[in-house]
Coordinates of C-alpha atoms and ligand atoms in Angstrom, one line a residue:
X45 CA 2.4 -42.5 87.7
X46 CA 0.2 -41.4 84.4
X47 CA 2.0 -39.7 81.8
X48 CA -0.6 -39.7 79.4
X49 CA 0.9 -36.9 77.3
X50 CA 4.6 -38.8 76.9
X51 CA 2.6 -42.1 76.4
X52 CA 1.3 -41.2 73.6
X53 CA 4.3 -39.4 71.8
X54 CA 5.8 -42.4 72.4
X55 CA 3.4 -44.6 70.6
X56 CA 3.4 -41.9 67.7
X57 CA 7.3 -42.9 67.4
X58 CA 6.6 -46.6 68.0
X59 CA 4.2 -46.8 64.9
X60 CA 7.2 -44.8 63.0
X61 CA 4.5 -42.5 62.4
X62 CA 5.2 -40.6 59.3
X63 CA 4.7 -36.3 58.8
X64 CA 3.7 -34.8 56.1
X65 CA 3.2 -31.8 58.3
X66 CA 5.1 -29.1 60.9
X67 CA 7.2 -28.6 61.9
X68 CA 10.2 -28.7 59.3
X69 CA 12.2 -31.1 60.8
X70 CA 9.5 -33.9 60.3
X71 CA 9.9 -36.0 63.1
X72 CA 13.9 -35.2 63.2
X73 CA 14.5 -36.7 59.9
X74 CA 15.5 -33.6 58.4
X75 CA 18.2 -31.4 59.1
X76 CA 19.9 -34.0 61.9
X77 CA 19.2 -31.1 64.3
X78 CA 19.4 -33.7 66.8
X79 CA 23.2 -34.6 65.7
X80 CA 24.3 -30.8 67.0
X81 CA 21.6 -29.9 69.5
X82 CA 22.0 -32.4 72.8
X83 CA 19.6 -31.5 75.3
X84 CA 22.5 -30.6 77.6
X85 CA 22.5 -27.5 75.8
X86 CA 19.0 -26.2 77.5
X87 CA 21.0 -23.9 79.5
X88 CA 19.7 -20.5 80.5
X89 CA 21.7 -16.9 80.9
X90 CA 24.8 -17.9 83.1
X91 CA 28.3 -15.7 82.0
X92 CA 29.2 -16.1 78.3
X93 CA 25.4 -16.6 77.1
X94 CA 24.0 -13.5 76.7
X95 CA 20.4 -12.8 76.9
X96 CA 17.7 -12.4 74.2
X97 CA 16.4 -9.5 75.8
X98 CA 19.4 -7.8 75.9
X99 CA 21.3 -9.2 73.3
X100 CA 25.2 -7.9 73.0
X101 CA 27.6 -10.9 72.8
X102 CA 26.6 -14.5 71.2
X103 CA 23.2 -14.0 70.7
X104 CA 23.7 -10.9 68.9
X105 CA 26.3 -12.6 66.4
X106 CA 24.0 -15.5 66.3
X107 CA 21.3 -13.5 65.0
X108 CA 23.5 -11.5 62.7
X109 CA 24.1 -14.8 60.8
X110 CA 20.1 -15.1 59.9
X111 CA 21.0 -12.0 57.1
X112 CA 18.5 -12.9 54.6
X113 CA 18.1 -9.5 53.1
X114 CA 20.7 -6.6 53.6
X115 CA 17.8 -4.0 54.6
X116 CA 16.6 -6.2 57.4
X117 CA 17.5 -7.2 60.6
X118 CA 16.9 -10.2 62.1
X119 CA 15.7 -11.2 65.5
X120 CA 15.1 -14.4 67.1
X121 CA 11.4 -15.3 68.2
X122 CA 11.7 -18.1 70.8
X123 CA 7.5 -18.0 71.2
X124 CA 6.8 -18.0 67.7
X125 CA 5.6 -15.8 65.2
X126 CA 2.9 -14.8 67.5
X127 CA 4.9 -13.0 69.7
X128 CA 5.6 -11.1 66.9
X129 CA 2.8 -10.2 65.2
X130 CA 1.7 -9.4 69.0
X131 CA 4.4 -7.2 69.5
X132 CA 4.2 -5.2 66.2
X133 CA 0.7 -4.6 66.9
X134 CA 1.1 -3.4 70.1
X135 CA 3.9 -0.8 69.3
X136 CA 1.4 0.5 66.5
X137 CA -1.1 0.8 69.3
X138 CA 0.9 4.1 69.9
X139 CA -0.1 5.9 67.0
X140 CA -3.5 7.2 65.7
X141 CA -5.1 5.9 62.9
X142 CA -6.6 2.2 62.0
X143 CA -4.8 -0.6 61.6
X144 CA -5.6 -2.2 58.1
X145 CA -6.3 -5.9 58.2
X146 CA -6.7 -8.9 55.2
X147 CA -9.7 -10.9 56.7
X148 CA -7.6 -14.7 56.4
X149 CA -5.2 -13.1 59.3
X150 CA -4.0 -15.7 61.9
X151 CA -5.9 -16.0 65.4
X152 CA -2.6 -13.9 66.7
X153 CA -3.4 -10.8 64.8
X154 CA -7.0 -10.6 66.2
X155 CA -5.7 -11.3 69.8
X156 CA -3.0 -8.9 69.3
X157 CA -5.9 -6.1 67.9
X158 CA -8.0 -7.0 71.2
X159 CA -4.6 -6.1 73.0
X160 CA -4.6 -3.0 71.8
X161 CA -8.5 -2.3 72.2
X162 CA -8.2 -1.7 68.1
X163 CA -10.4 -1.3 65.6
X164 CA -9.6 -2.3 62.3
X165 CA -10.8 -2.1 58.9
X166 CA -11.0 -5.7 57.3
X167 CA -10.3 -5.7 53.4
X168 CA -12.2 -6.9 50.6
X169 CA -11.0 -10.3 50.1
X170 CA -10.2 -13.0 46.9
X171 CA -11.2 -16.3 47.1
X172 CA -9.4 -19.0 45.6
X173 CA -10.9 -21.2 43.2
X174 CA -9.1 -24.1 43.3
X175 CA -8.8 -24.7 47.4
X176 CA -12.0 -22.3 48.0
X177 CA -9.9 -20.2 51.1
X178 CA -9.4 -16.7 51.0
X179 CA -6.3 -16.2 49.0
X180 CA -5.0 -12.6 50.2
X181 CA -6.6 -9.0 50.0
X182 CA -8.3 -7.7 46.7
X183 CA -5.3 -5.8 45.7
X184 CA -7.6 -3.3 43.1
X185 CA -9.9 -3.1 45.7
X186 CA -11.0 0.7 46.8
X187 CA -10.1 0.7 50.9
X188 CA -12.4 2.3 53.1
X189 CA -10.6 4.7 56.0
X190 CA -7.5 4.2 54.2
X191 CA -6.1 8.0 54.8
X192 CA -6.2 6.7 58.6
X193 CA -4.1 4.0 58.2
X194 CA -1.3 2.9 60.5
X195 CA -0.8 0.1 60.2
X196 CA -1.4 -3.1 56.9
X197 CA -1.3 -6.3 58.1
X198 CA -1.0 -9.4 55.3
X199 CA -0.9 -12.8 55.3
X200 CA 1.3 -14.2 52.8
X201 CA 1.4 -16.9 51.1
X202 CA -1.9 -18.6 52.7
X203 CA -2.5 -21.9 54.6
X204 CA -2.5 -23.8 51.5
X205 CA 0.9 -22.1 49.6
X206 CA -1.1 -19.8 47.4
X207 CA 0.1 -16.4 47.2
X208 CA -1.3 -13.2 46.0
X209 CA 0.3 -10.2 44.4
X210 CA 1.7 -8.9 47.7
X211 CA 4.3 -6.4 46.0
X212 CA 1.1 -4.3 44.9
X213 CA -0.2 -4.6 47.7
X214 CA 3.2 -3.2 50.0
X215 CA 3.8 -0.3 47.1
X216 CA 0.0 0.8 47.5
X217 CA 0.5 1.0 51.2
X218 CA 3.8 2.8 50.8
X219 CA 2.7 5.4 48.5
X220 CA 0.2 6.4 51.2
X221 CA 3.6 6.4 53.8
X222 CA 1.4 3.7 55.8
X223 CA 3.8 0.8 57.2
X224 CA 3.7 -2.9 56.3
X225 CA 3.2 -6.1 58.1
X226 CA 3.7 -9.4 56.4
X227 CA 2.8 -12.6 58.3
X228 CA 5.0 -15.1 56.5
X229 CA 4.8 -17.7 59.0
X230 CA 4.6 -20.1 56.0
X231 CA 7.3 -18.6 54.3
X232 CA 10.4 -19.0 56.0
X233 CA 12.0 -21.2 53.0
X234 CA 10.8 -19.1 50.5
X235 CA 13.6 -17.6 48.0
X236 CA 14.9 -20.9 48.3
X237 CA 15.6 -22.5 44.3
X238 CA 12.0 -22.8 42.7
X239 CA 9.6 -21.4 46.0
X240 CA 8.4 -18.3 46.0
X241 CA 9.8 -15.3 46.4
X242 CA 9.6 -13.1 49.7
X243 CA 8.3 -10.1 50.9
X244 CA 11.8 -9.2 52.5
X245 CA 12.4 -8.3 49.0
X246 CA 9.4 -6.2 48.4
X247 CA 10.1 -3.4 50.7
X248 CA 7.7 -4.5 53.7
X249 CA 8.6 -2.9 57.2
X250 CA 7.8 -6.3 59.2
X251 CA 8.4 -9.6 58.1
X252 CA 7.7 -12.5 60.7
X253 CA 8.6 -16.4 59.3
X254 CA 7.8 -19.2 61.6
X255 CA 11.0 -21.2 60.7
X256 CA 10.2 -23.9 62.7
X257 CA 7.0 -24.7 60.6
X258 CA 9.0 -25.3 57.0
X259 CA 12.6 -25.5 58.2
X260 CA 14.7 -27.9 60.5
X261 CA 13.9 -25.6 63.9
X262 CA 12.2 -26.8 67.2
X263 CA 9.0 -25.5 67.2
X264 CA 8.3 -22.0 68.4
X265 CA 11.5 -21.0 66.7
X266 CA 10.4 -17.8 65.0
X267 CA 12.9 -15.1 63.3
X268 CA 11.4 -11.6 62.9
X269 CA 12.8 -9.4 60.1
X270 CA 12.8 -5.5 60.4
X271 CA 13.4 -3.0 57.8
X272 CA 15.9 -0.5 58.2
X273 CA 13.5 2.2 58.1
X274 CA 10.4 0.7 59.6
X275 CA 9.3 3.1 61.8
X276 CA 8.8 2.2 65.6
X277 CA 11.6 -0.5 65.8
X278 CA 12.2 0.5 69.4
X279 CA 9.2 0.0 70.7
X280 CA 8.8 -3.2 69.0
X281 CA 11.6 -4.8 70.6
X282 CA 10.4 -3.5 73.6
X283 CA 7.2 -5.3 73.1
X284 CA 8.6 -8.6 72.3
X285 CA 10.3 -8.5 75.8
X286 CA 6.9 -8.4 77.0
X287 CA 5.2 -11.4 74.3
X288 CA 8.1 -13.4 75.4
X289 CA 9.6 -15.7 78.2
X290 CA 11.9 -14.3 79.9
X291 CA 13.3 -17.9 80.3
X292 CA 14.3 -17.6 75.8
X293 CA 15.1 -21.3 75.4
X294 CA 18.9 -21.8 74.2
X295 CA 18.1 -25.1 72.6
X296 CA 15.0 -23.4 70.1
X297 CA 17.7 -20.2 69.7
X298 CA 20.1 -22.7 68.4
X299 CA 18.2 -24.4 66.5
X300 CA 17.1 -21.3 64.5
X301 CA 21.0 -20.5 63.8
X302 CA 21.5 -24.3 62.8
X303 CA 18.3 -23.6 60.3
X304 CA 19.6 -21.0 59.0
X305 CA 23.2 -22.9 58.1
X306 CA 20.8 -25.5 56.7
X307 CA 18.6 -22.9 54.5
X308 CA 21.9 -21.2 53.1
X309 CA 23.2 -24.4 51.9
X310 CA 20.4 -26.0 51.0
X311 CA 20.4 -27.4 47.5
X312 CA 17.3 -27.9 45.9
X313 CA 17.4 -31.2 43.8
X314 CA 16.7 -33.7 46.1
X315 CA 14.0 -32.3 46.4
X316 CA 12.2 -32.0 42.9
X317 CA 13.0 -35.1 42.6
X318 CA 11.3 -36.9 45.6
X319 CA 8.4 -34.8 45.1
X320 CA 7.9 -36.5 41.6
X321 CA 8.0 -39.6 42.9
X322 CA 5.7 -38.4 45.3
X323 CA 3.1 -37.0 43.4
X324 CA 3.4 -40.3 40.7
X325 CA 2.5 -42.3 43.4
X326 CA -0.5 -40.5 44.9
X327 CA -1.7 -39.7 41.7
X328 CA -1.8 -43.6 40.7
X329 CA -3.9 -44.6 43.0
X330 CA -6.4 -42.3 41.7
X331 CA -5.9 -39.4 44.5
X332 CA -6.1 -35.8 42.2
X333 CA -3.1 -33.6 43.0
X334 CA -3.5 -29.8 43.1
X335 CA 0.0 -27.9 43.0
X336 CA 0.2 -24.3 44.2
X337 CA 2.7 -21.4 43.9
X338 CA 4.4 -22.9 46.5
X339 CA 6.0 -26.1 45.9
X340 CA 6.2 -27.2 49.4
X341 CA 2.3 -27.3 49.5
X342 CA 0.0 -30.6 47.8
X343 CA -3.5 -30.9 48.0
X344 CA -4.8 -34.0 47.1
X345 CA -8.6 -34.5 47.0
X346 CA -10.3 -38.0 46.0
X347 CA -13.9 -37.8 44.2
X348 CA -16.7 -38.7 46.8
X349 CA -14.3 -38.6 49.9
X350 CA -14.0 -35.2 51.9
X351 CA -10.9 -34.4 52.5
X352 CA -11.7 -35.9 56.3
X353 CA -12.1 -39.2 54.9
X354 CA -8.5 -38.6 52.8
X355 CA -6.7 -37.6 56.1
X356 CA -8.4 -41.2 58.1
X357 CA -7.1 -43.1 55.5
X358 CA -3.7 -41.4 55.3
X359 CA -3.5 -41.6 59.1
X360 CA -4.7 -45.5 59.3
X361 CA -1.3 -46.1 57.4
X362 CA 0.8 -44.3 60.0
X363 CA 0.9 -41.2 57.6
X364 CA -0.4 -37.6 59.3
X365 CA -1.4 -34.9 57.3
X366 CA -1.1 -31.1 58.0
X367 CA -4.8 -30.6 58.1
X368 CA -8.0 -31.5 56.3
X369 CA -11.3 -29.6 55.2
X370 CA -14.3 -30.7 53.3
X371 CA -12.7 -30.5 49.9
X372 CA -9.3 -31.8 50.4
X373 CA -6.3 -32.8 52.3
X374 CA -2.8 -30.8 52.8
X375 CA 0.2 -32.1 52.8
X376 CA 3.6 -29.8 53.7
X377 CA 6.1 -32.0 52.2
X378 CA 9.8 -31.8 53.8
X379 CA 13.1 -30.1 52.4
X380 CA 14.6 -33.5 51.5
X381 CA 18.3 -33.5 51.4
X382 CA 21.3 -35.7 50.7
X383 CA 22.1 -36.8 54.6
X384 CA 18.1 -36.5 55.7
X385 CA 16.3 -39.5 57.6
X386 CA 13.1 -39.2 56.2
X387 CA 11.4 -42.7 55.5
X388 CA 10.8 -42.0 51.9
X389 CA 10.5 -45.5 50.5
X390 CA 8.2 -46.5 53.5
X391 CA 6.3 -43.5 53.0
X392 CA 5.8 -44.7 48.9
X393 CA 5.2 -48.3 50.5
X394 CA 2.4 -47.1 52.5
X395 CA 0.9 -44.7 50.3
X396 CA 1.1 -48.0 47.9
X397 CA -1.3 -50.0 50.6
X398 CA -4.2 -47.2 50.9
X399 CA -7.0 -48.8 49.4
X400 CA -9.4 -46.1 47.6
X401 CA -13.2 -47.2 46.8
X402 CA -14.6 -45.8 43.7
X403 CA -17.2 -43.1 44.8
X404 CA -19.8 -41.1 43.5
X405 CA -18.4 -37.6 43.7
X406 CA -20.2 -36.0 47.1
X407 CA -22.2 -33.0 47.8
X408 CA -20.3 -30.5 49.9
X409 CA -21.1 -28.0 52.1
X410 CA -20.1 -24.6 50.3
X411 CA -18.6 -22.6 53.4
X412 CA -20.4 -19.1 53.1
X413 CA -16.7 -17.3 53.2
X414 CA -17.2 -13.3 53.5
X415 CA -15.4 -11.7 51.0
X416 CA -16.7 -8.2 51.3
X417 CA -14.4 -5.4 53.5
X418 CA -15.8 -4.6 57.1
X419 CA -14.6 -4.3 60.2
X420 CA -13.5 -5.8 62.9
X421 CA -14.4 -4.4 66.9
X422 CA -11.9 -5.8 69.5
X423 CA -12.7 -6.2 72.6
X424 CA -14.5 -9.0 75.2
X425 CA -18.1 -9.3 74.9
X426 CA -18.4 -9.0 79.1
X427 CA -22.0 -11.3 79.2
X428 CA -22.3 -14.1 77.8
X429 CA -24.5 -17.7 77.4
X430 CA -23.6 -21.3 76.2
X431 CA -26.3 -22.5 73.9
X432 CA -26.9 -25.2 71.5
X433 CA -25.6 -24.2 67.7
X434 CA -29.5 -25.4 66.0
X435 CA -31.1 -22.5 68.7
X436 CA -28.5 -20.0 68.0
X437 CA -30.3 -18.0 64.9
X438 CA -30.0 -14.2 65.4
X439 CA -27.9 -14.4 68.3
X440 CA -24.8 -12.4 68.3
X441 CA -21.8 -14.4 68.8
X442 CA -20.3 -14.0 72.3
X443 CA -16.5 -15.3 71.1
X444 CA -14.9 -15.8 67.6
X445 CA -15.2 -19.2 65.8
X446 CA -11.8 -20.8 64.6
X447 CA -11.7 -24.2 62.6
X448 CA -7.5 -25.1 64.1
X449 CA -6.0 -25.4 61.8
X450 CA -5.7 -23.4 60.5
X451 CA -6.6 -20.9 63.0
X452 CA -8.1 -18.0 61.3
X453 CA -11.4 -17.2 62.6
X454 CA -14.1 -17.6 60.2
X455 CA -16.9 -16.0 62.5
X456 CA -16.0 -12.8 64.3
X457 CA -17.9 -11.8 67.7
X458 CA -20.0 -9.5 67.5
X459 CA -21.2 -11.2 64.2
X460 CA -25.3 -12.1 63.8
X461 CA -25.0 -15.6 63.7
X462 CA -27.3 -16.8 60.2
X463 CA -28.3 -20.4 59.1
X464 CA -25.7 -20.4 56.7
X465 CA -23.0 -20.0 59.8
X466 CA -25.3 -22.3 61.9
X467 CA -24.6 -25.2 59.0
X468 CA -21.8 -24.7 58.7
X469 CA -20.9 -25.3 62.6
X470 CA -22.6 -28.6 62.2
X471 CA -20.9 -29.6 59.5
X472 CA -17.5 -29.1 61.5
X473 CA -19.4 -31.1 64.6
X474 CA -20.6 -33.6 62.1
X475 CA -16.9 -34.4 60.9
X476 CA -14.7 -34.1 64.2
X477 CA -13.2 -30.4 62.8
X478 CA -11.3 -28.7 66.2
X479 CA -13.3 -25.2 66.5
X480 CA -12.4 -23.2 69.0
X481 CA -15.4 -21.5 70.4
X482 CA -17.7 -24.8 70.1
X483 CA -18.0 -26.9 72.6
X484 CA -20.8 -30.0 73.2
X485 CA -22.4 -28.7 69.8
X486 CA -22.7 -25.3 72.1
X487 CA -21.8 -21.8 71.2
X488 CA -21.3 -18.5 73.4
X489 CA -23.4 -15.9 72.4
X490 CA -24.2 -12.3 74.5
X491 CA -26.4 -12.1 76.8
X492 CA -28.5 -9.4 76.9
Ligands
PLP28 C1 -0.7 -17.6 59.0 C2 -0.1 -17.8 60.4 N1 0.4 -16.8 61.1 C3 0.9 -17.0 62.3 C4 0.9 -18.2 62.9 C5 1.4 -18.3 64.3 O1 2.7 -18.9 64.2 P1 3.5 -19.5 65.4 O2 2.9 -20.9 65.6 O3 4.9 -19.5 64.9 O4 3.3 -18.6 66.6 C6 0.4 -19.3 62.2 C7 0.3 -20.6 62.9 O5 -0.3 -21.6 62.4 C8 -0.2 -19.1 60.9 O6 -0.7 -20.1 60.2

């Protein structure tokens, strides 16, 4: 019988393949969640379980113990921070008003806006200059619509670990008595010794972390934080009844309480001091190393490789990478601790064996990034074409364009697409990027 997805996990663990990406756990060498968590446990609601959706007995203690913050409460996500974000949108769908949107927000927020048949304002954006992605909302921007508000919706920190000054941001919202959402799916070890600090302590109504992405959790383990005075709490939990299995996984529930444990006890050192060996070695053989606010983040880049070419050669050596763009590679580095499995010395060893050409720095493609506010129109555009990307000049795009990772759509439908765009979509082709929306060098654009 083919098993071709088993198969290959299999040969991923044969070649003792090493991650430098999500989720936390790294390949189970961090946290030992697979010391307490037998698969036995996948049990579902029989007597003495509880039930997510209804939580009143273990589940409910359970998630008491996640008490990052004494103004929140915390509830367990077991289809990530998507169901979330979903959910919080949707209850806001409710009210009047626009919901107010930073542009670099996930593919999740966007889906959850077309949910709601939502318009939304998009805000002025920053870019960064050392990774060149959007890096979070022009705080001193003016916003357009913004008596309508209902609803802010941030990302914070970025893909990369940069974060912007999101505490301006919340108290300029506030002041105007609109509510705040913070996607912090990248955040869930943050407030730890020497990473950033939260938004849970920055007054936001929503917080969502994605704890299986930087802590020990199974992925889609998600924890969703909510203010003691957010407004619409109800019908948020209602929603995410809806976003959600009704079939909650006990073994991705436990595994957020066991991160949690892991989180509160977790002692830095280890840590800052593998990552110094780390970024020694890299950075002798000749690899640049960028570090950002959050010290869980590296970017390396090499002169006259894309950061493509940086991810092959990682990955020839068994090492894989969180994601890659023309400019550099990222790495999320793990929580080391003092009982964790992590193959550092063969990760040094192999880092040791990459073999790095001396190159002319290369020509990139700049990616035309919009900065400027606008807005975004949800909905499905009903007709629509394949054609090739070269012919697609003036067409409006049919369905959004998103490099994955790291999923945030960098071409909106609706949009005109322009030769800039149409480069740009061949340069992802050229180089193996994932898009989603481009398919055989094709693109779906409306038919009229
Ligand atoms: C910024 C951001 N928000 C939300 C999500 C969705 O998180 P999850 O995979 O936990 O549903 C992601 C996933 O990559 C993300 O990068």
């Amino acid at each position: 019988m083919s098993k071709p997805l088993s198969d290959k996990l299999d040969a991923f663990l044969d070649e003792e393949a090493i991650s430098l990406h999500v989720p936390g756990h790294k390949n189970m060498t961090i946290g030992n969640l697979d010391q307490q968590l037998s698969f036995k446990k996948d049990m579902t609601e029989i007597t003495g379980l509880d039930d997510l959706h209804h939580p009143e007995e273990i589940i409910l203690k359970s998630m008491e113990t996640i008490n990052k913050h004494k103004d929140y409460t915390a509830y367990f996500l077991v289809n990530g921070t998507t169901s979330g974000i979903l959910s919080v949108i949707q209850a806001f769908s409710t009210l009047p008003g626009k919901y107010i949107v930073a542009r670099d927000a996930h593919k999740s927020v966007f889906h959850g806006l077309d949910l709601a048949n939502a318009t939304a304002t998009l805000l002025e954006m920053k870019l960064s200059e050392m990774t060149n992605q959007y890096v979070g909302p022009n705080v001193k921007a003016e916003i357009k619509d913004f008596e309508d508000g209902k609803l802010g919706i941030f990302t914070y920190p970025n893909y990369y670990g940069e974060c912007f000054d999101v505490q301006t941001m919340i108290n300029r919202f506030k002041e105007k008595e609109i509510p705040v959402l913070i996607d912090e799916a990248h955040g869930a070890h943050f407030d730890l010794n020497g990473f950033p600090t939260s938004s849970l302590n920055m007054g936001a109504d929503y917080v969502v972390q994605s704890y299986h992405k930087t802590l020990p959790s199974l992925t889609m383990g998600s924890v969703i934080f909510i203010h003691k005075n957010a407004p619409l709490k109800e019908m948020v939990l209602k929603y995410m009844t809806y976003f959600q299995t009704s079939s909650p996984s006990y073994l991705i529930m436990s595994s957020l309480e066991l991160a949690q444990r892991f989180y509160e006890n977790y002692d830095s050192d280890q840590f800052y001091s593998k990552r110094a060996q780390l970024v020694k070695k890299i950075k002798a053989k000749d690899i640049e190393v960028l570090e950002v606010e959050d010290n869980l983040k590296l970017i390396i880049r090499c002169p006259g490789y894309t950061g493509y070419e940086l991810q092959q050669l990682f990955e020839e050596k068994g090492i894989y990478v969180e994601l890659a763009d023309a400019f550099q590679t990222l790495l999320v580095l793990p929580l080391w601790h003092s009982e964790d499995r992590y193959p550092f010395d063969t990760l040094l060893n192999r880092i040791n064996e990459i073999k790095i050409e001396r190159r002319e720095p290369i020509e990139t493609t700049k990616v035309d990034i919009r900065l400027q506010s606008g807005t975004y129109y949800s909905g499905i555009i009903e007709k629509t074409r394949w054609i090739d990307i070269d012919k697609a000049e003036n067409e409006i795009l049919g369905n959004d364009i998103v490099p994955y990772p790291p999923g945030i759509p960098v071409m909106f439908k609706g949009e005109t697409v322009t030769q800039n765009m149409i480069k740009l979509m061949n340069y992802w082709y050229a180089q193996h990027v994932r898009v989603e929306g481009i398919k055989k060098h094709k693109i779906e654009v409306k038919d009229e």
